[in-house]
XYZ file of C-alpha atoms in Angstrom:
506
model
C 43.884 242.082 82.062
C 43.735 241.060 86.072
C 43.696 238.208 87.950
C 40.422 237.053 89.390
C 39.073 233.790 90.995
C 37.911 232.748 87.898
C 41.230 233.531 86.386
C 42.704 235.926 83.734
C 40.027 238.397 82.754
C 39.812 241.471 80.205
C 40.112 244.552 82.474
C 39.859 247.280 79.911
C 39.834 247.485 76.060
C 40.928 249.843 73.506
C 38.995 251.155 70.232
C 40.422 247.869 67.931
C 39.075 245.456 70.518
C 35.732 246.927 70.989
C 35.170 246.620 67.445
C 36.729 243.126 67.186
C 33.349 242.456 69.357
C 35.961 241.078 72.812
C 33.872 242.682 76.121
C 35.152 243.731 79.197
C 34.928 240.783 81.788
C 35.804 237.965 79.524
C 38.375 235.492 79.809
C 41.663 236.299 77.993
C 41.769 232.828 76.419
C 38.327 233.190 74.943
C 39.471 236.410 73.932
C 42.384 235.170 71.855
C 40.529 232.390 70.773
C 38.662 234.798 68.577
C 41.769 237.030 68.554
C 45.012 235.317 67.710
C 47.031 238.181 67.934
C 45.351 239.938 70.973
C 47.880 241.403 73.568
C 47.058 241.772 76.870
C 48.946 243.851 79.692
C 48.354 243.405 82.848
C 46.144 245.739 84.833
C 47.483 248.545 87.433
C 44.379 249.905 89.108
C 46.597 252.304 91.224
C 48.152 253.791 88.221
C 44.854 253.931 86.765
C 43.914 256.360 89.748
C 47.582 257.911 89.750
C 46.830 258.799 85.784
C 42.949 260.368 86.496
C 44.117 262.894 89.462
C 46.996 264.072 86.997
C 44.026 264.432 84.201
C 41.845 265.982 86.638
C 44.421 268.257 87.812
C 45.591 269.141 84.573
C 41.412 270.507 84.139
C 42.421 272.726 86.635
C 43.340 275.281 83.594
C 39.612 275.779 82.903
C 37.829 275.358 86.044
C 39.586 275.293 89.673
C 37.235 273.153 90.776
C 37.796 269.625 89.075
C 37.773 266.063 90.879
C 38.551 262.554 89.541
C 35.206 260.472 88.731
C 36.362 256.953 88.900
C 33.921 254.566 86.971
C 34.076 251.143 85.288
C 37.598 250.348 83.942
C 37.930 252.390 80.582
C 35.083 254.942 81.317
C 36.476 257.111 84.015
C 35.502 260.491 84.140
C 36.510 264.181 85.498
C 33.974 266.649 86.977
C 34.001 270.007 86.529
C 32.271 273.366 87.650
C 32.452 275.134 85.159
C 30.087 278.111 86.978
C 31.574 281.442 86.115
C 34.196 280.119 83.736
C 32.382 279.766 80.518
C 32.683 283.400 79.963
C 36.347 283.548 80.228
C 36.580 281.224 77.504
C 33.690 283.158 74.954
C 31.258 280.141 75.928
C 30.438 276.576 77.210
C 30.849 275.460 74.188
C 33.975 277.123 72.884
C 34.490 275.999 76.979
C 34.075 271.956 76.165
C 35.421 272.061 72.684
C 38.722 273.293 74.115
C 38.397 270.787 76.939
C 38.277 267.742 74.311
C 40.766 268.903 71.940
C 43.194 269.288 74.876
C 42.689 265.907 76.666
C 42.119 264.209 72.942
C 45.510 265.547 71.923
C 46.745 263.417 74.524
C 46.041 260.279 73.205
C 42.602 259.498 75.116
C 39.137 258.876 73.677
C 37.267 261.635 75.467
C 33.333 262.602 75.331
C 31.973 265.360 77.504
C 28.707 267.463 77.928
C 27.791 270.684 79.945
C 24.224 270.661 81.852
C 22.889 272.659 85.072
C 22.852 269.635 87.247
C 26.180 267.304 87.815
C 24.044 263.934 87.405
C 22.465 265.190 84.359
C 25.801 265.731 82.801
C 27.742 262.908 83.794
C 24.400 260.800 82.293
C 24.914 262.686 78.881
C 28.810 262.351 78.867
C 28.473 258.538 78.630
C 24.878 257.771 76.693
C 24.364 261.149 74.751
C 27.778 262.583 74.154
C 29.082 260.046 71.911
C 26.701 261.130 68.786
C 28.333 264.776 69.588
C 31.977 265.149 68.701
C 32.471 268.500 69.964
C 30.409 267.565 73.099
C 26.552 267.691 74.836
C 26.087 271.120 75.651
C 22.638 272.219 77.561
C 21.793 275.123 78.836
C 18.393 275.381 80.590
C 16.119 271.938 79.922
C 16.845 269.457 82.124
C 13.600 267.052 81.788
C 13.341 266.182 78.152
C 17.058 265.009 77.516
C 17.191 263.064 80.665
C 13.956 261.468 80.195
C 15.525 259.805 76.848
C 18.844 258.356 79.022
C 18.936 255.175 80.213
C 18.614 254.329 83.796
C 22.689 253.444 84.127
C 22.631 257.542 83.345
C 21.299 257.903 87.485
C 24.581 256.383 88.837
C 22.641 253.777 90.436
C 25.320 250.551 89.232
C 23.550 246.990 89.811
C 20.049 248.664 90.790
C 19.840 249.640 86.979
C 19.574 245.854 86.186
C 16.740 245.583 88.648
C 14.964 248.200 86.710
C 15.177 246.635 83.580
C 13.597 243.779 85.018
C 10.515 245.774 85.681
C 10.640 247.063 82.042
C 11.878 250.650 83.451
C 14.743 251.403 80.570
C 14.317 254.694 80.367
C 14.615 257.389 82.975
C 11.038 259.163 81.586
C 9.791 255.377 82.971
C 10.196 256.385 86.310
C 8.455 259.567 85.720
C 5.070 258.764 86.479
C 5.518 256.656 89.264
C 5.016 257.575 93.019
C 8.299 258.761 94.817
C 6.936 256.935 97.928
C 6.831 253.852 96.104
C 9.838 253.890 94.270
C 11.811 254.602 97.296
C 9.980 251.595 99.348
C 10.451 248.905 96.375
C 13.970 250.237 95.384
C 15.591 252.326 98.261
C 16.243 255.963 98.852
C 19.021 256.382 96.331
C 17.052 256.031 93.526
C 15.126 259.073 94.353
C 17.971 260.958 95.536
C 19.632 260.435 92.270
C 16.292 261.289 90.250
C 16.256 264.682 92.235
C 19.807 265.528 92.214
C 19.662 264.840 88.129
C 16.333 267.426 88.136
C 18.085 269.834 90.101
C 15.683 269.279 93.166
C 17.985 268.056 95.668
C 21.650 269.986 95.462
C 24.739 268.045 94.891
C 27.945 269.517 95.766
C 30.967 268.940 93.951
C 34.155 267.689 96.334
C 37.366 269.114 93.995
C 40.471 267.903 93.932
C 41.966 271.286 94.958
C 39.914 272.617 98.602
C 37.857 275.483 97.155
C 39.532 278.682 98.254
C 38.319 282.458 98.118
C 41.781 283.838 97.145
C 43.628 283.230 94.396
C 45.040 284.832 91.320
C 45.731 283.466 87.903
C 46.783 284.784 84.529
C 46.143 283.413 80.857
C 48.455 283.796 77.917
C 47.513 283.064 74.419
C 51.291 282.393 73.505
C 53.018 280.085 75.949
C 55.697 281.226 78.382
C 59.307 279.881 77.911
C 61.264 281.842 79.930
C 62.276 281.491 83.674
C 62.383 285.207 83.788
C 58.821 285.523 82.164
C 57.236 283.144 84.750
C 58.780 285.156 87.248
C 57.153 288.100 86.429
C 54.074 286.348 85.859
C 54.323 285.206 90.005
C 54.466 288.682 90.799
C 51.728 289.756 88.489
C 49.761 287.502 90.705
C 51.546 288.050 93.801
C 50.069 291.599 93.670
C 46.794 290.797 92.824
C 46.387 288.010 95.655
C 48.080 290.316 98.261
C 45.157 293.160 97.362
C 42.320 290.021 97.985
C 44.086 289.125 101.403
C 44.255 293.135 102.230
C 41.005 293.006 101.458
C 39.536 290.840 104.170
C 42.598 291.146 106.510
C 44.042 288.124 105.861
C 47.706 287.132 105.881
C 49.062 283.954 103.994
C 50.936 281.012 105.512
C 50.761 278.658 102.739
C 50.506 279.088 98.908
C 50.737 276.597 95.898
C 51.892 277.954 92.348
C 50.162 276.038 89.560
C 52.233 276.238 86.136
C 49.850 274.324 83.550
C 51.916 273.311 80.564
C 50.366 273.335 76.640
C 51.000 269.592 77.128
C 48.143 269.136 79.817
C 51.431 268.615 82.490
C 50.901 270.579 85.611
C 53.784 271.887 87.812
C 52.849 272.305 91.368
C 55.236 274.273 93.664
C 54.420 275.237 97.506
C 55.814 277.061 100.285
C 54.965 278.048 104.373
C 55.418 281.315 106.105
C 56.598 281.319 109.581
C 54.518 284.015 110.054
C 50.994 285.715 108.245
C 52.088 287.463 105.738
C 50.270 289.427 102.622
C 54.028 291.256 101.189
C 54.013 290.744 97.643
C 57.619 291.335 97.002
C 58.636 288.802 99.977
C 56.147 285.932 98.214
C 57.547 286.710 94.772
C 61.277 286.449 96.230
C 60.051 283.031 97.669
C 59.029 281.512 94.787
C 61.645 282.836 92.471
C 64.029 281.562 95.047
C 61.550 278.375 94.393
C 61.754 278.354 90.737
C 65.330 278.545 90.441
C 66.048 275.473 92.682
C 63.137 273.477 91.411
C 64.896 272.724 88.157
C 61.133 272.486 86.097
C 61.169 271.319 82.995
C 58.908 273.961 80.825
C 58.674 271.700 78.009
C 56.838 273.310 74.997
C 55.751 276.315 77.272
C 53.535 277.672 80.013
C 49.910 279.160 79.384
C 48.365 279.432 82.765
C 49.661 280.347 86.023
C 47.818 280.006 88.977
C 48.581 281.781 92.918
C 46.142 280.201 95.132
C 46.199 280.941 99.132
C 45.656 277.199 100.619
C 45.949 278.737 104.432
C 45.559 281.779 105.565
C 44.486 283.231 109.312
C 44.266 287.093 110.408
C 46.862 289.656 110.105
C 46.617 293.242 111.485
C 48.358 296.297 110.482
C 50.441 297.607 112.487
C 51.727 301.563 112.670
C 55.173 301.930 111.810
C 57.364 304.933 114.162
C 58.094 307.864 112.795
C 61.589 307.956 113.282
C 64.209 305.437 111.678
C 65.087 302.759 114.353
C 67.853 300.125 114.499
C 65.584 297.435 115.950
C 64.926 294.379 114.222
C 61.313 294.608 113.002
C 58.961 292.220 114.162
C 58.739 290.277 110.673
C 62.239 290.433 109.743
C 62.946 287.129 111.306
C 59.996 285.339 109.948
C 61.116 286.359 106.722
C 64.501 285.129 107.292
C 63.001 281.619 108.471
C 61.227 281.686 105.189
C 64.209 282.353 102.947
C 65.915 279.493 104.566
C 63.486 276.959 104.482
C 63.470 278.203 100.425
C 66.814 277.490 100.753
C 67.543 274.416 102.762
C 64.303 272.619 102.426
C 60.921 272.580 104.521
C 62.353 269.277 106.635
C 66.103 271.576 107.805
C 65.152 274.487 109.488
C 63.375 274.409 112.725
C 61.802 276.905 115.602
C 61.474 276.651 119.312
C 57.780 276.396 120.736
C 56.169 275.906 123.442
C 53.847 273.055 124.242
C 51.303 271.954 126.405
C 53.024 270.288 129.177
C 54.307 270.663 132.924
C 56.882 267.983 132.373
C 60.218 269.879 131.871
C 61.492 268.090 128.921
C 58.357 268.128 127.046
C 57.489 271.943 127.737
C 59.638 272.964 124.490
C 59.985 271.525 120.883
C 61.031 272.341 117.664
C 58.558 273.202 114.859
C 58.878 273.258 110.855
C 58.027 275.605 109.415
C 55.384 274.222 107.234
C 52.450 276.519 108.737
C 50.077 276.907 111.283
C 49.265 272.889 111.653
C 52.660 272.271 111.773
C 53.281 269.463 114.160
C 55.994 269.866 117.361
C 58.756 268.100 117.300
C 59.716 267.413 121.295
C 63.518 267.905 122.204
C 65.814 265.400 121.860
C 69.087 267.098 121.977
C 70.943 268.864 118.945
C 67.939 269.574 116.447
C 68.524 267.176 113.326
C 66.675 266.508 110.422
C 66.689 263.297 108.602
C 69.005 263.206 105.767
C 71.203 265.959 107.054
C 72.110 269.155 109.699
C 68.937 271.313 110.876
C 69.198 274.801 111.250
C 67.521 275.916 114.286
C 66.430 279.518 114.264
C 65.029 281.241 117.371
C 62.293 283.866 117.197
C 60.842 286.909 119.289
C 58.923 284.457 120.885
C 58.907 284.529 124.729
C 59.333 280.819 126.066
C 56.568 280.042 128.796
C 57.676 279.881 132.585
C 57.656 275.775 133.319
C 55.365 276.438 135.932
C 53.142 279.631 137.177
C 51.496 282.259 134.635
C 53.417 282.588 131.021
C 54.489 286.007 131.835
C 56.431 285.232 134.521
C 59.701 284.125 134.464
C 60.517 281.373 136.819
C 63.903 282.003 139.145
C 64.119 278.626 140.615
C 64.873 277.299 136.925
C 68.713 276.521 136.083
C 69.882 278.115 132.945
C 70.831 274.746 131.231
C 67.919 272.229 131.664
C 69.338 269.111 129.994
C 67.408 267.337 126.836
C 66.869 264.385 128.816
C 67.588 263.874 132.429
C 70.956 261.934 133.256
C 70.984 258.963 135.800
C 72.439 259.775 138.847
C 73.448 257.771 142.170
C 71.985 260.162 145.140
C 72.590 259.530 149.234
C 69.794 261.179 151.234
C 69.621 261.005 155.319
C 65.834 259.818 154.959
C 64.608 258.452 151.617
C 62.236 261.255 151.029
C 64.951 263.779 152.253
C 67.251 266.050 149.893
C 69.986 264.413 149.054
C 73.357 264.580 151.137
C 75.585 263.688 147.902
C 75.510 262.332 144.518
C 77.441 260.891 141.685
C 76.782 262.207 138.165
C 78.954 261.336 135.141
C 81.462 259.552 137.243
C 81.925 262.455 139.652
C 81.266 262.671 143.261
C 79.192 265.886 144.980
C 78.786 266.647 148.248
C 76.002 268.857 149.000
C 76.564 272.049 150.852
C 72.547 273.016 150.661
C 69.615 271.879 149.365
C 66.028 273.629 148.430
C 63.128 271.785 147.700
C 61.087 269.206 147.018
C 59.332 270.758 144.395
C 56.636 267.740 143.040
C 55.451 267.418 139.538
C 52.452 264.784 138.988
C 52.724 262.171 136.342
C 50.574 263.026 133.143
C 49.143 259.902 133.422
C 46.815 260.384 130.393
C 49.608 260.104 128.596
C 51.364 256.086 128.215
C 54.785 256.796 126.620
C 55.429 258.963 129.928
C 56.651 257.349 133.209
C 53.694 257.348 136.255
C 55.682 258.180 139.269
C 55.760 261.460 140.053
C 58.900 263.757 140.357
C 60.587 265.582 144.215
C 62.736 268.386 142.731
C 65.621 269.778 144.418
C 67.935 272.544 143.868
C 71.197 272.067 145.400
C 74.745 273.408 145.997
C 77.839 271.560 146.198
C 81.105 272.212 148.644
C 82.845 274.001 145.150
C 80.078 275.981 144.786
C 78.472 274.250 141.582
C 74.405 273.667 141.269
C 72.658 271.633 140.257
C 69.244 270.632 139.538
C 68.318 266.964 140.623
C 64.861 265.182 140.615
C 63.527 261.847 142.613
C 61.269 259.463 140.758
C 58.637 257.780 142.432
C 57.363 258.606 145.871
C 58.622 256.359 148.566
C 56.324 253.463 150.353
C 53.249 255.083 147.785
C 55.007 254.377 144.034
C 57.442 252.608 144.917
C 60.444 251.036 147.479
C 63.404 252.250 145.742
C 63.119 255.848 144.125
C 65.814 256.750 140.812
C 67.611 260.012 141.146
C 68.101 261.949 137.490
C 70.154 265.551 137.227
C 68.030 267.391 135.411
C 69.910 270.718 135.051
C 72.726 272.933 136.491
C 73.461 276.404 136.978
């Protein structure tokens, strides 16, 4: 039941209330009026949703491409494309009778038919489907069986009640009747759903999974048990999704491992690469690594495993020397990022890279390793994950110049540039002079020499930043110490009383 304006109403029934004659929409004290032992829960239309992705994902085992078809409380559905499957399973209908036994093993009432258009299938699952109990299964007419569905079968929800006013019941009502008018007396969408049930306007499936040209999946006819046995299975399919990515020079950077259980349970595990890579033995180490951590529970077996590339970009081959060398190769620490994040978890190992930015302290970040859309991370001092210690790991990466072409290497820059500048209390002859001395962590300078101003402009696009711009200076104190030491805000244009900030020392 749920709580409406009009108070406590039936949300959904089972089998025994249907037949009691109760309806969906009526009040629960009518209901146990005629009912004295009704029992009502109350509704959870989240769980409800929750319950149908599982289901639909748990389809996955005979089509990849399945999606959750939410519909009146008690008649939700799951679409499948079944296109190219059929055969794999000696049929469509050995196809749908497997498909119902599974899902009715589960406990749920479950109808289903197979048709060359979507809308003419969902129709029959709900109107037609329910005389069949191993399912509707057509393979070339389309115009006689949904001429005999009602007009609910279009999808068309309050509009079908408008029809019925006009005496159209059936969909072979609407047959006869000029497109132009229908669409003018009863909108667009009743002619887009006539033509998408004909097959004369396409209608494209949105699955739960993103459709994906590489993947690689095996079938058993006795479940697996063993951890060792699923292992093997991964690199079965490692192999055989490496050759695809080969293939169309491809390298992977993220890839999900599907275990469908007898049960209908589905056990989803995924991983990044810090770099492309198409390796089968380093993606089957991964995932065992994966496997043993994970702690799944098997249950009564697994029957389907599934190696699907979710990202991917280009990877080129490269010629190996001829000669033995003891240089690191080039993928050797990508690998080792990968092993660790395995390891230590996607959220405790970070990389250094670059970003788009002039500012000092925003020119570098740390990055998970979760990919190429992997978001940057700015620096904030010692690199720390929530929950516990990051590892940072640097790569072969060369870090950007702060200013002037990437390839260059900047010699004005310090070699410690601090995480965040540090206050500072500065003297200068003039106030846009260099300054003459300066306190910094409770110390006093005096400045020997001075270089500079270097200025840096605000990003003023950006609001979390401050808008004064910067007057860099490199200087070097009577010991012999340098530093690097910035003034904020230009004086009598931004402002009457510029802040001084050590930035970084040599």
């Amino acid at each position: 039941m749920h709580t409406t304006t009009g108070g406590e109403r039936l949300y959904a029934l089972n089998a025994a209330a249907s037949t009691a004659g109760l309806r969906r929409g009526q009040a629960v004290a009518d209901a146990k009026s005629l009912e004295p032992g009704l029992q009502v829960e109350s509704a959870s239309p989240a769980l409800d949703k929750r319950l149908l992705q599982a289901l639909a994902r748990a389809c996955g085992r005979w089509s990849p491409w399945t999606a959750p078809d939410p519909g009146l409380p008690g008649e939700d559905g799951i679409l499948l494309d079944i296109t190219g499957c059929a055969r794999l399973f000696g049929g469509e209908e050995k196809l749908v009778t497997a498909t119902l036994e599974a899902v009715r093993e589960q406990g749920y009432i479950a109808y289903a038919a197979a048709a060359p258009t979507l809308g003419l299938a969902w129709g029959l699952a709900r109107y037609a489907a329910r005389r069949e109990s191993s399912g509707f299964i057509l393979t070339d007419t389309v115009s006689e069986p949904l001429n005999a569905l009602p007009v609910e079968a279009l999808r068309i929800g309050a509009m079908a009640e408008q029809l019925r006013r006009f005496g159209l019941k059936r969909v072979g009502d609407l047959a006869g009747l000029p497109r132009a008018s229908l669409a003018r007396r009863f909108g667009r969408e009743l002619v887009s759903r006539l033509d998408q049930a004909r097959g004369l306007d396409e209608e494209v499936l949105s699955p739960l999974q993103p459709r994906t040209h590489y993947r690689a999946r095996l079938r058993f006819p006795e479940a697996l048990l063993l951890l060792d046995s699923i292992k093997q299975t991964v690199r079965e399919t490692a192999n055989t999704l490496c050759e695809q990515l080969d293939a169309h020079g491809q390298g992977l950077r993220r890839a999900e491992l599907n275990l469908y259980r007898v049960d209908g349970k589905v056990l989803l595990l995924s991983l990044g690469t810090a770099a492309p890579a198409r390796d089968p033995a380093h993606i089957t180490r991964l995932f065992s690594e994966k496997l043993d951590r994970a702690e799944i529970d098997i249950g009564f077996g697994i029957d389907v495993v599934e190696l699907r590339a979710s990202e991917t970009t280009a990877l080129n081959t490269h010629q190996s020397g001829l000669l033995d060398s003891d240089e690191m190769a080039p993928d050797t620490m990508a690998r080792l990022t990968d092993r660790l994040v395995v390891r230590l978890g996607d959220d405790q190992v970070q990389r250094a890279a670059r970003r788009e930015s002039h500012i000092p302290e925003r020119a570098a970040g740390w990055r998970q390793n979760s990919g190429p859309g992997s978001a940057i991370v700015p620096h904030a001092g010692t690199a720390r994950a929530p929950g516990g210690t990051a590892l940072a790991v640097r790569d072969n990466t060369p870090v950007p110049a702060l200013t002037g072409p990437e390839s260059e290497v900047d010699p004005d820059r310090p070699l410690l540039i601090l995480a965040r500048p540090e206050p500072a209390q500065a003297v200068a002859e003039i106030p846009d002079g260099p300054p003459r001395s300066f306190i910094w962590r409770r110390v006093r300078h005096l400045v020997h020499r001075a270089e500079g101003p270097e200025r840096l402009a605000p990003e003023w696009w950006r609001d979390q930043l401050s808008p004064r711009s910067r007057d860099y200076f490199r200087v070097e104190t009577r010991e012999g110490r340098r530093f690097w030491l910035y003034r904020e805000g230009l004086f009598g244009l931004e402002t009457t009383s510029p802040e001084w900030f050590v930035h970084g020392a040599s």
